[in-house]
XYZ file of C-alpha atoms in Angstrom:
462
model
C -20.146 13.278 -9.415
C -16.911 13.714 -7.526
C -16.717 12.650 -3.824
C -13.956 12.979 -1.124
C -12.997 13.209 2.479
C -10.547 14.825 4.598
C -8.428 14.896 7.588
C -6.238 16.905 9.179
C -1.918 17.284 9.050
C -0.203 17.459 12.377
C 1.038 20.926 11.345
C -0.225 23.762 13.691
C 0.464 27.857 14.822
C -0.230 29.445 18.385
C -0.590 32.989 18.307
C 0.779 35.079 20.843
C -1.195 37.619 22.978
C -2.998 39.729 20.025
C -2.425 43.406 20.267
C -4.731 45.091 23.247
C -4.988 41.937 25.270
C -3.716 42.268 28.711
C -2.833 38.807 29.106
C -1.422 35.556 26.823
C -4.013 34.102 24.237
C -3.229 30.638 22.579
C -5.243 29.984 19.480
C -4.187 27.067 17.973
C -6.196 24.373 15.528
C -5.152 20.728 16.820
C -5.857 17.445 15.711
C -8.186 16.379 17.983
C -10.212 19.769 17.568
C -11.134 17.902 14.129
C -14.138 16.402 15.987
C -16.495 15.471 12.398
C -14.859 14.995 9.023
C -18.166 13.091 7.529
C -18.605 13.860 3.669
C -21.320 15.152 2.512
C -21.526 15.306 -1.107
C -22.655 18.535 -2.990
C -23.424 19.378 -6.157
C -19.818 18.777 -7.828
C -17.568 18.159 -4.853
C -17.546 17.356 -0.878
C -17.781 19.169 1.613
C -15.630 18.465 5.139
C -17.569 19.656 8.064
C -14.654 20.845 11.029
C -15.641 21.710 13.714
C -13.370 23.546 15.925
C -13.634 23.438 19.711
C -10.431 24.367 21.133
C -10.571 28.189 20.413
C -14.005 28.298 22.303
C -13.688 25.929 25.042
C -10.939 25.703 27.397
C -7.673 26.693 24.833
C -8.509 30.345 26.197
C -6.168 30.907 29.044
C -6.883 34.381 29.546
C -8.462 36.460 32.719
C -12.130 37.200 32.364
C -12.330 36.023 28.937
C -15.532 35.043 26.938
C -17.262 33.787 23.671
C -18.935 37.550 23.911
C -15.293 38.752 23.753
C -15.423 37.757 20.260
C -17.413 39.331 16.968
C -16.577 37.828 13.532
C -14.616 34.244 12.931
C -13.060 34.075 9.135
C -11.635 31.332 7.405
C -9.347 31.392 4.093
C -7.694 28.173 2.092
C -5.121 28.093 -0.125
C -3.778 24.606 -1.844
C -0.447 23.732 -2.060
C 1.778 25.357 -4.679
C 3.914 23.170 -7.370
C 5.983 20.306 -5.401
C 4.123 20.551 -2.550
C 5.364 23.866 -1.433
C 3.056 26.519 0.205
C 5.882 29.567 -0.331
C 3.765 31.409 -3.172
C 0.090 31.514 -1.353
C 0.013 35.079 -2.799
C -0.375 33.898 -6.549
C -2.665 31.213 -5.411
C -5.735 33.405 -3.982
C -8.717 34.147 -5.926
C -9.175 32.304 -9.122
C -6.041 30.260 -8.029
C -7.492 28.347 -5.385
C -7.555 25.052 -7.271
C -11.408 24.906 -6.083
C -10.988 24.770 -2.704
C -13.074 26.942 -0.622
C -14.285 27.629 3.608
C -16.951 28.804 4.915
C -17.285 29.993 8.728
C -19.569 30.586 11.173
C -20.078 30.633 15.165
C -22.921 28.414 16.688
C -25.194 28.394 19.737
C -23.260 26.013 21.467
C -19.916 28.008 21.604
C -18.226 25.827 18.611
C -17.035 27.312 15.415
C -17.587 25.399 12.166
C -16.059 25.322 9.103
C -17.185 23.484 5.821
C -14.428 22.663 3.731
C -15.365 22.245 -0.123
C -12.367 20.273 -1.395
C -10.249 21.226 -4.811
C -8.211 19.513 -7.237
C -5.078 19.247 -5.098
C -4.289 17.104 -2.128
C -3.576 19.297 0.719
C -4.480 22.815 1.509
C -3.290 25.549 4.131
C -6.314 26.288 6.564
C -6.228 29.763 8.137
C -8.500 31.047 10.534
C -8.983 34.301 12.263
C -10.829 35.212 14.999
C -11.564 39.237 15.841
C -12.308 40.265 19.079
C -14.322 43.336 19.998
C -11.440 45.223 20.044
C -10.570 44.701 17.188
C -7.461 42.527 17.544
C -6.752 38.960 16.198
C -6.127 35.715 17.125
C -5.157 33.633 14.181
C -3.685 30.176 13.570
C -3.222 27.633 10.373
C -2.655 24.191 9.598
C -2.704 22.275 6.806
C -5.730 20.073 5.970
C -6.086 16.562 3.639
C -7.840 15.171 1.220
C -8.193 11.116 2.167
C -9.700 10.001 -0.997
C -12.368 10.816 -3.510
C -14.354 8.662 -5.559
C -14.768 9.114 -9.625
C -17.104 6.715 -12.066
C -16.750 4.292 -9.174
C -13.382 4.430 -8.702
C -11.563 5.345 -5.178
C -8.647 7.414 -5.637
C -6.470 7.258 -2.456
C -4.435 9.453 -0.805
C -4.000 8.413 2.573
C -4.535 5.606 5.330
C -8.005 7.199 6.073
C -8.682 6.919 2.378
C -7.585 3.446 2.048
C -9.704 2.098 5.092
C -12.864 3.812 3.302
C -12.079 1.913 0.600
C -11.856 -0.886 2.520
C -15.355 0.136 4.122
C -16.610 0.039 0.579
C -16.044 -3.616 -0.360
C -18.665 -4.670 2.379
C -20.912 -3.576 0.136
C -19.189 -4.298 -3.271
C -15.835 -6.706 -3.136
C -15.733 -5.230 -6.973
C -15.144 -1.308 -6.159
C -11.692 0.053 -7.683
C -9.169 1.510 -6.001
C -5.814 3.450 -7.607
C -3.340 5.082 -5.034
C -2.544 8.760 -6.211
C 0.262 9.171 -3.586
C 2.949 7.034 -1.409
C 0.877 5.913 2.169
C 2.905 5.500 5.161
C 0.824 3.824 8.104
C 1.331 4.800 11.663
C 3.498 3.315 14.339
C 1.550 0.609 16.884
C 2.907 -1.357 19.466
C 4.285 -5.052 19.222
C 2.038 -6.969 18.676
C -1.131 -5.225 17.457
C -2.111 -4.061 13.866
C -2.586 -1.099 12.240
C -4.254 -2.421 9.390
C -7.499 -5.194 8.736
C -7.041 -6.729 5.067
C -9.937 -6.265 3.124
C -12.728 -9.356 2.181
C -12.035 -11.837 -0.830
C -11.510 -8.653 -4.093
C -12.695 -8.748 -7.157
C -12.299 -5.613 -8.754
C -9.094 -3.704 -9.835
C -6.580 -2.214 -7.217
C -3.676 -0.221 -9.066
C -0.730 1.133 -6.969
C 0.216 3.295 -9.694
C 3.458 3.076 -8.738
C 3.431 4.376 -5.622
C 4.896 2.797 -2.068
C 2.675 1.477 1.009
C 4.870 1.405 3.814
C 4.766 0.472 7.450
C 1.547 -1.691 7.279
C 1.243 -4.089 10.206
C -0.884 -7.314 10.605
C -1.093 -9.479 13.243
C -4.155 -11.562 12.501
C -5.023 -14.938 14.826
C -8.193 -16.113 13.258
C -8.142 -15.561 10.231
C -7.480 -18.326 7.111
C -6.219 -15.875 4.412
C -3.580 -13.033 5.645
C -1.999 -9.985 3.328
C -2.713 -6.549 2.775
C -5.563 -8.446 0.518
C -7.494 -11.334 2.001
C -7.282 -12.570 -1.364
C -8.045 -11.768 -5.017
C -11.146 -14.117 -7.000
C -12.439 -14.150 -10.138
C -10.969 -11.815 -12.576
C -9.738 -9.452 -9.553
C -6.383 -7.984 -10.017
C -3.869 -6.133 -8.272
C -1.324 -4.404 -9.731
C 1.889 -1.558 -9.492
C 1.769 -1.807 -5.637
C 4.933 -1.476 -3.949
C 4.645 -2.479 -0.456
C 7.726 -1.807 2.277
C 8.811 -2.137 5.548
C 5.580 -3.683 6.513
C 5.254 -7.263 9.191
C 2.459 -9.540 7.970
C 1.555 -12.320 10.240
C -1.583 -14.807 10.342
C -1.007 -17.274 13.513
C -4.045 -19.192 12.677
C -2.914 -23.007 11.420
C -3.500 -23.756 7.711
C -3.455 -19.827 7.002
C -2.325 -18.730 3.452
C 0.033 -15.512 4.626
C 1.508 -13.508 1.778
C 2.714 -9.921 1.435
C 0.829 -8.617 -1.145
C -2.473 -11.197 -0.860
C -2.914 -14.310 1.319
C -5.060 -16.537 -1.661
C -4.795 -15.685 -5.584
C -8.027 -17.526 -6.802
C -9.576 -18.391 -9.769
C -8.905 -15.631 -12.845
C -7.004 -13.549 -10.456
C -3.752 -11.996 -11.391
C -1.058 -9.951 -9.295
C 0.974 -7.962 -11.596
C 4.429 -5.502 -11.429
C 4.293 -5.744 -7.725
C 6.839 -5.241 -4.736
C 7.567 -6.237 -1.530
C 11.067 -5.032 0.344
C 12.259 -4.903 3.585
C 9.048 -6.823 5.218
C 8.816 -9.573 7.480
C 6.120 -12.460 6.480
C 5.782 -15.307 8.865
C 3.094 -17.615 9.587
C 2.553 -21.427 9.617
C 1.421 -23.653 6.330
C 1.342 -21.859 2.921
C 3.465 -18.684 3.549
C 4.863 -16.169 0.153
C 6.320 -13.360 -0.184
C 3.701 -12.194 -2.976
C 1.220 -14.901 -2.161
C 0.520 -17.841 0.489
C -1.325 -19.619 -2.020
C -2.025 -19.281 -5.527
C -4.550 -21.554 -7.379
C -4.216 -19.499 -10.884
C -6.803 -21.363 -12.768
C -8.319 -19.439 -15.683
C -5.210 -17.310 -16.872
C -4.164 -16.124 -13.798
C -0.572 -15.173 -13.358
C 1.406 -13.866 -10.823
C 4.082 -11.318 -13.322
C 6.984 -9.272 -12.953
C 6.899 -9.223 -9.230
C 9.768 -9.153 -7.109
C 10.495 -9.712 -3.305
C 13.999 -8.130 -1.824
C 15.532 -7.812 1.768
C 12.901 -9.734 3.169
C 12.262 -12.283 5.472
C 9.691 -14.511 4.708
C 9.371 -17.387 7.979
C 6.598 -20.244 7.990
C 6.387 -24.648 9.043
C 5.299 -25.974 5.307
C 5.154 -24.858 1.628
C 6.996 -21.607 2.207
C 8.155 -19.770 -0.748
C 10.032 -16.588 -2.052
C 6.918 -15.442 -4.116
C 4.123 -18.243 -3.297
C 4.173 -20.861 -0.261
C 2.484 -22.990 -2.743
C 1.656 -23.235 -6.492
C -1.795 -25.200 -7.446
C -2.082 -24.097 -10.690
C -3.942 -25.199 -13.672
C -2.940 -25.373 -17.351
C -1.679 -22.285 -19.346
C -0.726 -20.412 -15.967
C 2.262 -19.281 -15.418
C 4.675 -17.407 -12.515
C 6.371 -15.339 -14.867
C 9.171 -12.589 -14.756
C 9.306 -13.099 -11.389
C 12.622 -12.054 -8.928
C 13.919 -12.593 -5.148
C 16.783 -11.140 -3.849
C 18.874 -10.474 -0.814
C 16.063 -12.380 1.352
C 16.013 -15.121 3.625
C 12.947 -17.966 3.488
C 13.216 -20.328 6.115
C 10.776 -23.052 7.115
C 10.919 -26.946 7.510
C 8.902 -28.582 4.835
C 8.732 -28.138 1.481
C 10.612 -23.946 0.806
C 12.319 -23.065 -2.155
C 13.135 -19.529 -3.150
C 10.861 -18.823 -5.811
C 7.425 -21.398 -4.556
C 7.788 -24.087 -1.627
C 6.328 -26.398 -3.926
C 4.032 -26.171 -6.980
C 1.702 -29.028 -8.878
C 0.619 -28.825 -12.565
C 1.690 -25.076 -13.368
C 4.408 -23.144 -14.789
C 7.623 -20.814 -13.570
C 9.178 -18.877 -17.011
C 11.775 -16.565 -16.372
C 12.152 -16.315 -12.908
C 15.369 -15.971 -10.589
C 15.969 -16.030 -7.103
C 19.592 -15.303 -4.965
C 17.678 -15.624 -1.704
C 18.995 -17.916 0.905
C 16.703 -20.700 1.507
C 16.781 -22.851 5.087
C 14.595 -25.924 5.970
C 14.639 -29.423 7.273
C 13.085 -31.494 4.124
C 12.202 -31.038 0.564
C 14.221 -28.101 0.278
C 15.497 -26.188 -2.533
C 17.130 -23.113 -4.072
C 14.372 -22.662 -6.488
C 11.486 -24.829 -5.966
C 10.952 -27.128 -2.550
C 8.881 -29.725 -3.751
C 8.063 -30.216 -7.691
C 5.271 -32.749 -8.072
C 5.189 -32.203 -11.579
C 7.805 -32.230 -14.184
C 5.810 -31.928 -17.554
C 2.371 -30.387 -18.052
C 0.821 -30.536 -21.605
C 4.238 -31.038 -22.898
C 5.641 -27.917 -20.652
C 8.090 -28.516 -18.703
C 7.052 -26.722 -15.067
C 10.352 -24.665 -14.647
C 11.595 -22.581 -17.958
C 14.397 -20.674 -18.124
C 14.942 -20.413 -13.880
C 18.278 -19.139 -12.671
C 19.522 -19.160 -8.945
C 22.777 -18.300 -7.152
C 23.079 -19.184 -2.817
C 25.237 -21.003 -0.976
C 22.681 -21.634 1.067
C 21.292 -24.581 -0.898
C 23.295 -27.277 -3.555
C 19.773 -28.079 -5.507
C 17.919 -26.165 -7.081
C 14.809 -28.705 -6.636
C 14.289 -30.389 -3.147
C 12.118 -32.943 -4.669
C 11.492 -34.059 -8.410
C 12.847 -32.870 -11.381
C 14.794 -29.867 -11.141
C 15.309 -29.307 -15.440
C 14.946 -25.904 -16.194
C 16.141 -24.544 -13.026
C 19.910 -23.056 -13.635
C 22.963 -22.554 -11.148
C 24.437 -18.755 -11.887
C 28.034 -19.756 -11.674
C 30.715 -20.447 -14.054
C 30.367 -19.973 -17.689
C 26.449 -19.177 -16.605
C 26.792 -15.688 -15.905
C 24.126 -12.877 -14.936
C 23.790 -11.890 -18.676
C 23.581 -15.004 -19.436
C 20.858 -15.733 -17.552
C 19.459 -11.722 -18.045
C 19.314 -12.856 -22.051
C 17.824 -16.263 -21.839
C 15.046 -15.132 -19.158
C 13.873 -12.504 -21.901
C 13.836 -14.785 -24.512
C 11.804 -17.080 -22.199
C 8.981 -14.287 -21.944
C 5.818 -14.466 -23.605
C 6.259 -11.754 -27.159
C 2.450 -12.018 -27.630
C 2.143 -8.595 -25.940
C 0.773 -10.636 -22.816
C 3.877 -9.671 -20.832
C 5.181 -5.977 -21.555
C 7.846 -6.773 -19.324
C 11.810 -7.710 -20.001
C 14.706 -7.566 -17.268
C 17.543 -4.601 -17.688
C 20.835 -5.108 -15.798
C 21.547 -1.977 -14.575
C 24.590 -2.699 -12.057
C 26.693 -4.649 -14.475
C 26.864 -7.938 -16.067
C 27.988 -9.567 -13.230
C 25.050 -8.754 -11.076
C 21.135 -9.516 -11.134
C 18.816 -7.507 -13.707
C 15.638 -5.937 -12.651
C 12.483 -5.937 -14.214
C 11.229 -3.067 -16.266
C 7.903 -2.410 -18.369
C 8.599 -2.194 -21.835
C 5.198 -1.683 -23.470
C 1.608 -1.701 -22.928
């Protein structure tokens, strides 16, 4: 069983007086004409009920004009072409349709509906016609949307409106997948107010697939855990999310504020994900990936990197986690920040503001790093040097002239100054040796801009 939803593009066509008419005619299918996109699943696919007001009720501006004026409505859909192009709708009619499909018909109460059956692409060009008893036209199109659809279980998103029904979904099971199947850009709101809720404590599987959630804004005052994830539990993981240009803030004291999630809990794991260009601030416990991770049970935080950012908090404010409570045989690993500022006043460092009884492998950060005590360029306050026999920090590079330490407190072995005869390859060659070759970590850094300049992290296997 395959379900889905819709909404509507801001595209849109006014017709001009049809031929016959004695006076202007504006047919045109709006936005807010959309007035019910509830799903209603059929046998093998949903179907969108539209129903469309304006071409009935007051969008006729014509003299003596009436519903009786009008004798047949019809309705045609055609999805979008290769690349997102709608240029060959002629070889895309018939059995080309993709399984999309429309059905008209007028009602009692002077409305028109349409029911949508959705097909295998995202978007689809909406045409409708209405012929008058004359026998002219008035015709207009715009394009319509899948949101999401849901398959074995599993939401696959396409939009904002599809992401907040996912969202909707964990209420009833904090387990239910989600994978993105296309970039998701949020709308504009004004200062101060949000355009997104974070979802309750997740424990299923939420894969990015690569793709880019932009402009997502939080401003949250009550609540303890802040991110676009309350936080990830149990086994839950999160993964190939690339999240930009968004402003995450939790105001409420003793919040855990993080880009991607505000807690990583117990068996949780955050994997190949990005933040860039955001702004994070809040007040104890504030990350660029994390606020707070407590990885016990092999959870990691891997290949995850934080650039042009500005991450803002009071206490344990860090470049990828504000703090680092982890347990034995958990790592931060393959981790990078760059080009970002993380300012705060007690304990910040640029990778974690201060970690206890875990482990950083292979992790770099050129971030500049600003705060009043227990501050350094890697780690702000290391309560623990050796765990098991591990050192906390392996193979750790930095380069700022923001900070002369890589440690702010403790033991600061393991942690590297990029300068010198310790060059970016260097550092690039001794990171990858660092990483895990158990197949645990298909990940190794490439330079790509030279061998005097940072590498970036790249998948490598599965």
């Amino acid at each position: 069983m395959t379900e889905g939803n819709g909404t509507c593009g801001k595209s849109k066509l006014t017709n001009p007086s049809p031929k016959g008419a004695n006076s202007r005619v504006t047919f045109a299918l709006f936005e807010d004409e959309i007035i019910d996109c509830i799903p209603t699943a059929s046998s093998a696919s949903l179907h969108m009920r539209l129903s469309i007001i304006g071409p009935l009720r007051g969008h006729i501006t014509t003299n003596d004009t009436t519903t009786d004026d009008y004798q047949a409505i019809v309705a045609q859909i055609t999805p979008e072409g290769e690349g997102g192009t709608f240029t060959d709708i002629a070889t895309r009619t018939g059995e080309g349709t993709g399984g999309w499909s429309v059905k008209a018909k007028f009602n009692s109460d002077n409305t028109a509906t349409l029911a949508i059956t959705a097909g295998a692409s995202i978007k689809a060009v909406l045409r409708v016609t209405l012929i008058r008893n004359d026998g002219s036209e008035l015709a207009a199109s715009r394009i319509v949307e899948q949101s999401y659809k849901v398959e074995n279980g599993t939401y696959i998103v396409y939009n904002a409106t599809g992401l907040r029904a996912w969202a909707e979904a964990l209420k009833d099971d904090p387990a239910t997948n989600c994978t993105l199947a296309a970039d998701i850009t949020f709308p504009d709101v004004a200062e101060g107010e949000s355009n997104w809720t974070h979802v309750v404590p997740y424990s299923g599987i939420f894969d990015g697939a690569g793709h880019t959630v932009s402009n997502v804004v939080v401003n949250d005052e009550t609540t303890i855990n802040v991110g676009f994830l309350y936080g990830i539990v149990n086994g839950g993981t999160i993964k190939n999310l690339n999240l930009a240009n968004a402003i995450i803030h939790g105001e409420k004291d003793g919040a855990a504020v993080g880009g991607i999630v505000g807690i990583v809990g117990s068996g949780a794991n955050v994997i190949a994900c990005s933040v860039s260009n955001c702004i994070i601030t809040g007040n104890n416990y504030v990350g660029g990936i994390a606020g707070y991770a407590s990885l016990d049970d092999d959870g990691c935080i891997t290949a995850c990197s934080v650039s042009n950012s500005a991450i803002t908090g009071d206490r344990f404010v860090g470049g990828i986690a504000g703090i680092a409570n982890q347990g034995d045989d958990v790592y931060i690993i393959a981790c990078s920040v760059s080009n970002s500022a993380i300012t705060g006043d007690d304990r910040v460092g640029g990778i974690v503001g201060r970690t206890n009884e875990g482990h950083i492998t292979a992790c770099y950060t050129t971030a500049d790093v600003y705060g009043s005590s227990y501050v350094g360029a890697f780690v702000g306050y290391n309560e623990s040097f050796v765990v098991n026999g591990e050192t906390i920090i392996t193979a750790g590079y930095w380069q700022t002239d923001s900070q002369e330490s890589a440690v702010g407190f403790g033991e600061s072995g393991g942690a590297t100054r990029v300068e010198g005869t310790v060059t970016w390859k260097t550092a690039t060659e001794e990171m990858n040796r660092a990483i895990p070759t158990d197949g645990s970590c298909p990940y190794r850094f490439v330079q790509k801009d030279g061998e005097n300049n940072p590498p970036v992290i790249e998948k490598t296997g599965e």
